[in-house]
mmCIF file of C-alpha atoms in Angstrom:
data_model
loop_
_atom_site.group_PDB
_atom_site.id
_atom_site.type_symbol
_atom_site.label_atom_id
_atom_site.label_comp_id
_atom_site.label_asym_id
_atom_site.label_seq_id
_atom_site.Cartn_x
_atom_site.Cartn_y
_atom_site.Cartn_z
ATOM 1 C CA MET D 1 6.108 -23.078 -19.199
ATOM 2 C CA PRO D 2 2.973 -24.010 -17.184
ATOM 3 C CA ALA D 3 0.240 -21.393 -17.428
ATOM 4 C CA THR D 4 -0.326 -21.658 -13.669
ATOM 5 C CA VAL D 5 3.141 -20.314 -12.813
ATOM 6 C CA GLU D 6 2.795 -16.885 -11.227
ATOM 7 C CA LEU D 7 6.276 -16.200 -9.920
ATOM 8 C CA LEU D 8 9.501 -18.011 -10.768
ATOM 9 C CA GLY D 9 12.924 -17.075 -9.371
ATOM 10 C CA PHE D 10 16.384 -17.245 -10.921
ATOM 11 C CA GLY D 11 19.302 -16.274 -8.699
ATOM 12 C CA GLU D 12 22.762 -14.777 -8.886
ATOM 13 C CA ALA D 13 24.939 -13.726 -5.989
ATOM 14 C CA LEU D 14 27.127 -10.998 -7.493
ATOM 15 C CA HIS D 15 26.562 -7.264 -7.712
ATOM 16 C CA GLY D 16 28.173 -5.942 -10.857
ATOM 17 C CA GLY D 17 28.800 -9.279 -12.555
ATOM 18 C CA GLU D 18 27.709 -9.126 -16.198
ATOM 19 C CA GLU D 19 27.636 -12.819 -17.151
ATOM 20 C CA PHE D 20 24.348 -13.526 -15.392
ATOM 21 C CA LEU D 21 22.833 -10.355 -16.810
ATOM 22 C CA VAL D 22 23.729 -11.451 -20.335
ATOM 23 C CA LEU D 23 21.961 -14.746 -19.663
ATOM 24 C CA ARG D 24 18.989 -12.857 -18.213
ATOM 25 C CA ASN D 25 18.745 -10.788 -21.387
ATOM 26 C CA ARG D 26 18.726 -13.924 -23.548
ATOM 27 C CA LEU D 27 16.047 -15.528 -21.377
ATOM 28 C CA PHE D 28 13.876 -12.420 -21.428
ATOM 29 C CA ARG D 29 14.075 -12.080 -25.206
ATOM 30 C CA GLN D 30 13.016 -15.712 -25.550
ATOM 31 C CA LEU D 31 10.164 -15.265 -23.077
ATOM 32 C CA VAL D 32 8.957 -12.239 -25.037
ATOM 33 C CA THR D 33 9.237 -13.709 -28.513
ATOM 34 C CA ASP D 34 8.164 -17.288 -27.756
ATOM 35 C CA HIS D 35 5.905 -17.069 -24.711
ATOM 36 C CA GLY D 36 4.226 -13.655 -24.779
ATOM 37 C CA TYR D 37 5.944 -12.027 -21.819
ATOM 38 C CA ARG D 38 5.613 -8.251 -21.773
ATOM 39 C CA ALA D 39 7.011 -6.799 -18.516
ATOM 40 C CA LEU D 40 10.307 -6.879 -16.665
ATOM 41 C CA ALA D 41 11.383 -5.528 -13.271
ATOM 42 C CA ILE D 42 14.865 -5.304 -11.810
ATOM 43 C CA GLU D 43 16.358 -4.594 -8.402
ATOM 44 C CA SER D 44 16.099 -0.853 -8.719
ATOM 45 C CA SER D 45 14.115 1.962 -7.151
ATOM 46 C CA LEU D 46 10.454 1.674 -8.162
ATOM 47 C CA PRO D 47 9.940 5.451 -8.570
ATOM 48 C CA LYS D 48 13.162 5.897 -10.553
ATOM 49 C CA ALA D 49 12.259 3.122 -12.994
ATOM 50 C CA GLU D 50 9.421 5.241 -14.374
ATOM 51 C CA ALA D 51 12.044 7.200 -16.340
ATOM 52 C CA VAL D 52 13.281 4.006 -18.022
ATOM 53 C CA ASN D 53 9.746 2.869 -18.780
ATOM 54 C CA ALA D 54 9.089 6.212 -20.472
ATOM 55 C CA TYR D 55 12.325 5.827 -22.449
ATOM 56 C CA ILE D 56 11.464 2.377 -23.812
ATOM 57 C CA ALA D 57 7.975 3.656 -24.645
ATOM 58 C CA GLY D 58 9.533 6.293 -26.903
ATOM 59 C CA HIS D 59 8.768 9.378 -24.856
ATOM 60 C CA GLY D 60 10.657 11.164 -22.121
ATOM 61 C CA ALA D 61 14.440 11.012 -22.526
ATOM 62 C CA SER D 62 15.845 10.440 -26.006
ATOM 63 C CA ARG D 63 19.181 8.859 -24.974
ATOM 64 C CA TYR D 64 19.997 5.983 -22.657
ATOM 65 C CA GLU D 65 22.644 8.133 -20.952
ATOM 66 C CA ASP D 66 19.851 10.359 -19.648
ATOM 67 C CA VAL D 67 18.160 7.493 -17.781
ATOM 68 C CA ALA D 68 21.154 5.310 -16.856
ATOM 69 C CA ASP D 69 21.478 6.873 -13.402
ATOM 70 C CA ALA D 70 18.201 8.779 -13.132
ATOM 71 C CA GLY D 71 16.174 5.658 -13.894
ATOM 72 C CA ILE D 72 18.265 2.765 -12.518
ATOM 73 C CA SER D 73 19.523 2.876 -8.932
ATOM 74 C CA HIS D 74 22.608 1.323 -7.278
ATOM 75 C CA GLY D 75 24.749 2.383 -10.277
ATOM 76 C CA PHE D 76 23.407 -0.622 -12.223
ATOM 77 C CA GLY D 77 22.566 1.631 -15.166
ATOM 78 C CA GLN D 78 26.270 1.732 -16.023
ATOM 79 C CA LEU D 79 26.417 -2.020 -16.648
ATOM 80 C CA THR D 80 26.654 -2.842 -20.346
ATOM 81 C CA ALA D 81 24.180 -5.712 -20.082
ATOM 82 C CA ASN D 82 21.550 -3.439 -18.546
ATOM 83 C CA ARG D 83 22.030 -0.921 -21.327
ATOM 84 C CA GLU D 84 21.642 -3.679 -23.915
ATOM 85 C CA LEU D 85 18.464 -4.866 -22.203
ATOM 86 C CA VAL D 86 16.866 -1.423 -22.126
ATOM 87 C CA GLU D 87 17.856 -0.611 -25.716
ATOM 88 C CA TRP D 88 16.425 -3.932 -26.928
ATOM 89 C CA MET D 89 13.133 -3.203 -25.142
ATOM 90 C CA ARG D 90 13.004 0.251 -26.743
ATOM 91 C CA GLN D 91 13.668 -1.182 -30.206
ATOM 92 C CA TYR D 92 10.968 -3.808 -29.673
ATOM 93 C CA ASN D 93 8.439 -1.143 -28.717
ATOM 94 C CA CYS D 94 9.361 1.017 -31.712
ATOM 95 C CA ASP D 95 8.461 -1.797 -34.119
ATOM 96 C CA PRO D 96 4.840 -1.227 -35.232
ATOM 97 C CA ALA D 97 4.519 -4.977 -35.811
ATOM 98 C CA ASN D 98 4.629 -5.453 -32.016
ATOM 99 C CA ALA D 99 1.175 -4.286 -30.991
ATOM 100 C CA THR D 100 1.583 -5.143 -27.294
ATOM 101 C CA LYS D 101 4.408 -3.093 -25.852
ATOM 102 C CA LEU D 102 6.978 -3.997 -23.201
ATOM 103 C CA ARG D 103 7.068 -2.328 -19.792
ATOM 104 C CA PHE D 104 9.979 -1.801 -17.404
ATOM 105 C CA TYR D 105 9.771 -1.647 -13.612
ATOM 106 C CA GLY D 106 11.969 -1.468 -10.557
ATOM 107 C CA PHE D 107 10.733 -3.030 -7.364
ATOM 108 C CA ASP D 108 13.270 -1.956 -4.782
ATOM 109 C CA ILE D 109 12.776 0.584 -2.010
ATOM 110 C CA PRO D 110 13.215 4.205 -3.203
ATOM 111 C CA ILE D 111 16.986 4.701 -3.381
ATOM 112 C CA GLY D 112 19.000 7.910 -3.187
ATOM 113 C CA THR D 113 22.699 8.288 -3.935
ATOM 114 C CA ILE D 114 23.935 5.684 -1.466
ATOM 115 C CA GLY D 115 20.967 4.638 0.661
ATOM 116 C CA ALA D 116 17.248 5.036 1.284
ATOM 117 C CA ALA D 117 15.932 8.098 -0.522
ATOM 118 C CA SER D 118 14.148 11.193 0.649
ATOM 119 C CA PRO D 119 10.374 10.604 0.742
ATOM 120 C CA ARG D 120 9.789 13.690 -1.410
ATOM 121 C CA GLN D 121 9.300 11.898 -4.747
ATOM 122 C CA SER D 122 6.850 9.420 -3.236
ATOM 123 C CA PHE D 123 4.874 12.168 -1.498
ATOM 124 C CA GLU D 124 4.777 14.141 -4.767
ATOM 125 C CA HIS D 125 3.280 11.160 -6.581
ATOM 126 C CA VAL D 126 0.475 10.844 -4.029
ATOM 127 C CA LEU D 127 -0.251 14.571 -3.923
ATOM 128 C CA ALA D 128 -0.339 14.783 -7.723
ATOM 129 C CA PHE D 129 -3.120 12.191 -7.850
ATOM 130 C CA LEU D 130 -4.994 13.841 -4.983
ATOM 131 C CA ALA D 131 -4.866 17.134 -6.914
ATOM 132 C CA VAL D 132 -6.776 15.466 -9.751
ATOM 133 C CA ILE D 133 -9.668 14.517 -7.484
ATOM 134 C CA ASP D 134 -9.535 17.396 -4.970
ATOM 135 C CA GLU D 135 -7.105 20.195 -5.764
ATOM 136 C CA ARG D 136 -7.902 22.126 -2.590
ATOM 137 C CA ARG D 137 -7.209 19.153 -0.314
ATOM 138 C CA SER D 138 -3.981 18.390 -2.158
ATOM 139 C CA ALA D 139 -2.808 21.977 -1.710
ATOM 140 C CA THR D 140 -3.612 21.810 2.016
ATOM 141 C CA HIS D 141 -1.601 18.617 2.440
ATOM 142 C CA ARG D 142 1.283 20.042 0.398
ATOM 143 C CA GLN D 143 1.408 23.216 2.485
ATOM 144 C CA HIS D 144 1.806 21.101 5.618
ATOM 145 C CA ILE D 145 4.233 18.516 4.185
ATOM 146 C CA GLU D 146 6.626 20.667 2.149
ATOM 147 C CA PRO D 147 8.412 22.373 5.084
ATOM 148 C CA LEU D 148 8.864 18.999 6.804
ATOM 149 C CA LEU D 149 10.721 17.393 3.891
ATOM 150 C CA GLY D 150 13.780 19.622 4.080
ATOM 151 C CA GLU D 151 16.747 19.216 1.749
ATOM 152 C CA GLU D 152 17.155 16.065 -0.345
ATOM 153 C CA SER D 153 20.823 15.752 0.628
ATOM 154 C CA ALA D 154 19.992 15.596 4.334
ATOM 155 C CA TRP D 155 18.132 12.293 3.847
ATOM 156 C CA ASP D 156 21.055 10.745 1.982
ATOM 157 C CA ASN D 157 23.961 12.170 3.983
ATOM 158 C CA PRO D 158 26.962 9.758 3.814
ATOM 159 C CA ALA D 159 28.116 10.902 7.263
ATOM 160 C CA MET D 160 25.100 9.303 8.950
ATOM 161 C CA TYR D 161 26.527 5.841 8.262
ATOM 162 C CA SER D 162 29.246 6.554 10.818
ATOM 163 C CA ASP D 163 27.033 8.696 13.076
ATOM 164 C CA ARG D 164 23.375 7.688 13.049
ATOM 165 C CA SER D 165 22.407 10.749 15.070
ATOM 166 C CA LEU D 166 22.725 12.656 11.774
ATOM 167 C CA SER D 167 19.875 10.650 10.246
ATOM 168 C CA LEU D 168 16.620 12.551 9.809
ATOM 169 C CA GLY D 169 14.749 9.438 10.904
ATOM 170 C CA GLY D 170 14.915 10.555 14.523
ATOM 171 C CA SER D 171 13.751 14.118 13.899
ATOM 172 C CA GLN D 172 10.456 15.678 14.925
ATOM 173 C CA ALA D 173 9.812 16.504 11.266
ATOM 174 C CA THR D 174 9.961 12.812 10.338
ATOM 175 C CA GLY D 175 7.493 12.028 13.110
ATOM 176 C CA GLU D 176 5.118 14.598 11.629
ATOM 177 C CA LEU D 177 5.654 13.174 8.139
ATOM 178 C CA ARG D 178 4.631 9.746 9.424
ATOM 179 C CA LEU D 179 1.372 11.231 10.701
ATOM 180 C CA ALA D 180 0.909 13.070 7.403
ATOM 181 C CA ILE D 181 1.247 9.910 5.308
ATOM 182 C CA GLU D 182 -1.254 8.119 7.548
ATOM 183 C CA ASP D 183 -3.710 10.954 6.873
ATOM 184 C CA LEU D 184 -3.118 10.586 3.132
ATOM 185 C CA ILE D 185 -3.557 6.802 3.215
ATOM 186 C CA SER D 186 -6.811 7.221 5.142
ATOM 187 C CA GLU D 187 -8.058 9.859 2.724
ATOM 188 C CA LEU D 188 -7.247 7.740 -0.313
ATOM 189 C CA ARG D 189 -9.000 4.722 1.171
ATOM 190 C CA ILE D 190 -12.076 6.816 1.896
ATOM 191 C CA GLN D 191 -12.027 7.853 -1.782
ATOM 192 C CA GLY D 192 -11.721 4.214 -2.889
ATOM 193 C CA PRO D 193 -15.414 3.592 -3.694
ATOM 194 C CA GLY D 194 -15.398 6.552 -6.063
ATOM 195 C CA PHE D 195 -12.000 6.160 -7.703
ATOM 196 C CA GLY D 196 -11.029 2.519 -7.186
ATOM 197 C CA THR D 197 -12.962 1.657 -10.337
ATOM 198 C CA GLY D 198 -13.544 3.447 -13.625
ATOM 199 C CA GLU D 199 -11.187 5.689 -15.569
ATOM 200 C CA HIS D 200 -9.033 6.611 -12.558
ATOM 201 C CA ALA D 201 -8.700 3.063 -11.189
ATOM 202 C CA ALA D 202 -5.075 2.490 -12.267
ATOM 203 C CA GLN D 203 -3.951 5.921 -11.066
ATOM 204 C CA TYR D 204 -5.793 5.441 -7.777
ATOM 205 C CA SER D 205 -4.163 2.060 -7.187
ATOM 206 C CA GLU D 206 -0.755 3.539 -7.961
ATOM 207 C CA ALA D 207 -1.261 6.525 -5.646
ATOM 208 C CA LEU D 208 -2.393 4.288 -2.777
ATOM 209 C CA HIS D 209 0.608 2.023 -3.291
ATOM 210 C CA TYR D 210 2.978 5.001 -3.341
ATOM 211 C CA ALA D 211 1.448 6.225 -0.083
ATOM 212 C CA ILE D 212 1.972 2.833 1.578
ATOM 213 C CA MET D 213 5.494 2.700 0.138
ATOM 214 C CA THR D 214 6.176 6.147 1.644
ATOM 215 C CA ARG D 215 5.047 4.836 5.037
ATOM 216 C CA GLN D 216 7.564 1.973 4.782
ATOM 217 C CA LEU D 217 10.319 4.291 3.560
ATOM 218 C CA LEU D 218 9.804 6.525 6.595
ATOM 219 C CA ASN D 219 9.785 3.431 8.815
ATOM 220 C CA PHE D 220 13.176 2.510 7.346
ATOM 221 C CA HIS D 221 14.622 5.944 8.159
ATOM 222 C CA VAL D 222 13.226 5.801 11.706
ATOM 223 C CA ALA D 223 14.610 2.304 12.305
ATOM 224 C CA PHE D 224 18.018 3.334 10.991
ATOM 225 C CA ALA D 225 18.133 6.394 13.252
ATOM 226 C CA ARG D 226 17.360 4.398 16.406
ATOM 227 C CA GLY D 227 20.179 1.951 15.653
ATOM 228 C CA ALA D 228 18.296 -0.992 14.147
ATOM 229 C CA GLY D 229 20.482 -3.886 13.057
ATOM 230 C CA GLN D 230 20.951 -5.055 9.503
ATOM 231 C CA ALA D 231 18.421 -7.869 9.890
ATOM 232 C CA GLU D 232 15.630 -5.430 10.768
ATOM 233 C CA LEU D 233 16.577 -2.937 8.055
ATOM 234 C CA LEU D 234 16.797 -5.645 5.400
ATOM 235 C CA GLY D 235 13.488 -7.002 6.670
ATOM 236 C CA ILE D 236 11.782 -3.651 6.082
ATOM 237 C CA ARG D 237 13.349 -3.493 2.638
ATOM 238 C CA ALA D 238 12.391 -7.072 1.757
ATOM 239 C CA THR D 239 8.798 -6.514 2.860
ATOM 240 C CA LEU D 240 8.546 -3.432 0.687
ATOM 241 C CA MET D 241 10.089 -5.257 -2.271
ATOM 242 C CA ALA D 242 7.446 -7.980 -1.891
ATOM 243 C CA ASP D 243 4.729 -5.317 -1.732
ATOM 244 C CA ASN D 244 6.147 -3.727 -4.878
ATOM 245 C CA LEU D 245 6.110 -7.056 -6.706
ATOM 246 C CA ALA D 246 2.490 -7.590 -5.696
ATOM 247 C CA PHE D 247 1.665 -4.103 -6.973
ATOM 248 C CA ILE D 248 3.408 -4.766 -10.291
ATOM 249 C CA LEU D 249 1.527 -8.037 -10.705
ATOM 250 C CA GLU D 250 -1.747 -6.275 -10.059
ATOM 251 C CA GLN D 251 -0.904 -3.424 -12.435
ATOM 252 C CA GLU D 252 0.053 -5.749 -15.235
ATOM 253 C CA ARG D 253 -2.651 -8.348 -14.487
ATOM 254 C CA THR D 254 0.120 -10.856 -14.984
ATOM 255 C CA ALA D 255 1.818 -14.078 -14.237
ATOM 256 C CA ALA D 256 5.427 -13.194 -13.432
ATOM 257 C CA ARG D 257 8.937 -14.515 -13.325
ATOM 258 C CA TYR D 258 11.672 -12.835 -11.328
ATOM 259 C CA TRP D 259 15.423 -13.127 -11.259
ATOM 260 C CA ARG D 260 16.748 -12.899 -7.706
ATOM 261 C CA SER D 261 19.896 -13.511 -5.711
ATOM 262 C CA PRO D 262 19.599 -14.954 -2.207
ATOM 263 C CA ILE D 263 20.707 -11.581 -0.901
ATOM 264 C CA THR D 264 19.909 -8.504 -2.982
ATOM 265 C CA ALA D 265 20.406 -8.776 -6.743
ATOM 266 C CA THR D 266 16.879 -9.107 -8.048
ATOM 267 C CA TYR D 267 15.450 -9.104 -11.553
ATOM 268 C CA SER D 268 11.910 -9.847 -12.674
ATOM 269 C CA VAL D 269 9.928 -10.483 -15.827
ATOM 270 C CA ALA D 270 6.173 -10.602 -15.986
ATOM 271 C CA LYS D 271 3.707 -12.044 -18.503
ATOM 272 C CA ARG D 272 0.379 -10.425 -19.267
ATOM 273 C CA SER D 273 -2.659 -12.440 -18.313
ATOM 274 C CA SER D 274 -6.398 -12.080 -18.813
ATOM 275 C CA ARG D 275 -6.980 -12.454 -15.077
ATOM 276 C CA SER D 276 -5.953 -10.392 -12.076
ATOM 277 C CA LEU D 277 -3.704 -12.136 -9.598
ATOM 278 C CA GLY D 278 -4.850 -9.902 -6.792
ATOM 279 C CA GLY D 279 -1.259 -9.436 -5.592
ATOM 280 C CA ARG D 280 -0.700 -13.113 -4.787
ATOM 281 C CA LEU D 281 2.988 -14.024 -4.447
#
């Protein structure tokens, strides 16, 4: 495999088909054992995937069943091939002979039960980092944001797919949340010179990305509520997925390979590198 390759796609067009996933698993194992690849991302909610990454690292949940749905969106955690993949990554990491450990990511938009998720988890991630650098400011933001978030179920209400007026995207609270995330993005960028390097650099980069991801998630809800067509909604999603891939590449300082269908079914593996790609796709 040429060392200059940064992103390579493999495609499959079926949701729920296992044959391609079995092949993916074989390819990933070979890339790990023969070519030094150390990270993999699938078409799954980026925030949710943190639970799976903790599982394969040997902390967090102790059973796959505890992360199958909590850590893999779209119901893909129930697929046998995905379970086999995650368990193999966990076993690899548990072997002390493997000094460099594997990492697991999702790079899809935050997903709820059936559609785009509540922005709560993404906001929480940003506020948690802000609390580390300025607890008072974080508490002030939280006091303003918390009442606007409402109930999780209201963001993922199945009835809104037949009546878009039920979507929270058109509410005054969502408008205020959009202003709130812009304030947070601005504040994080102002803090960049102090925290963009040094011991907090990785956490800062992650918090800023989560803030930008929250902006796009809110944009998705707003577009849905005003009756946007599928092309626009998928465009917002695709843009965010590309941003997430760029973030993963930067985090891993990698060259990467991803497995993607022409429509939605996307899987990715990434190889560690000594240089930063700067988010180039």
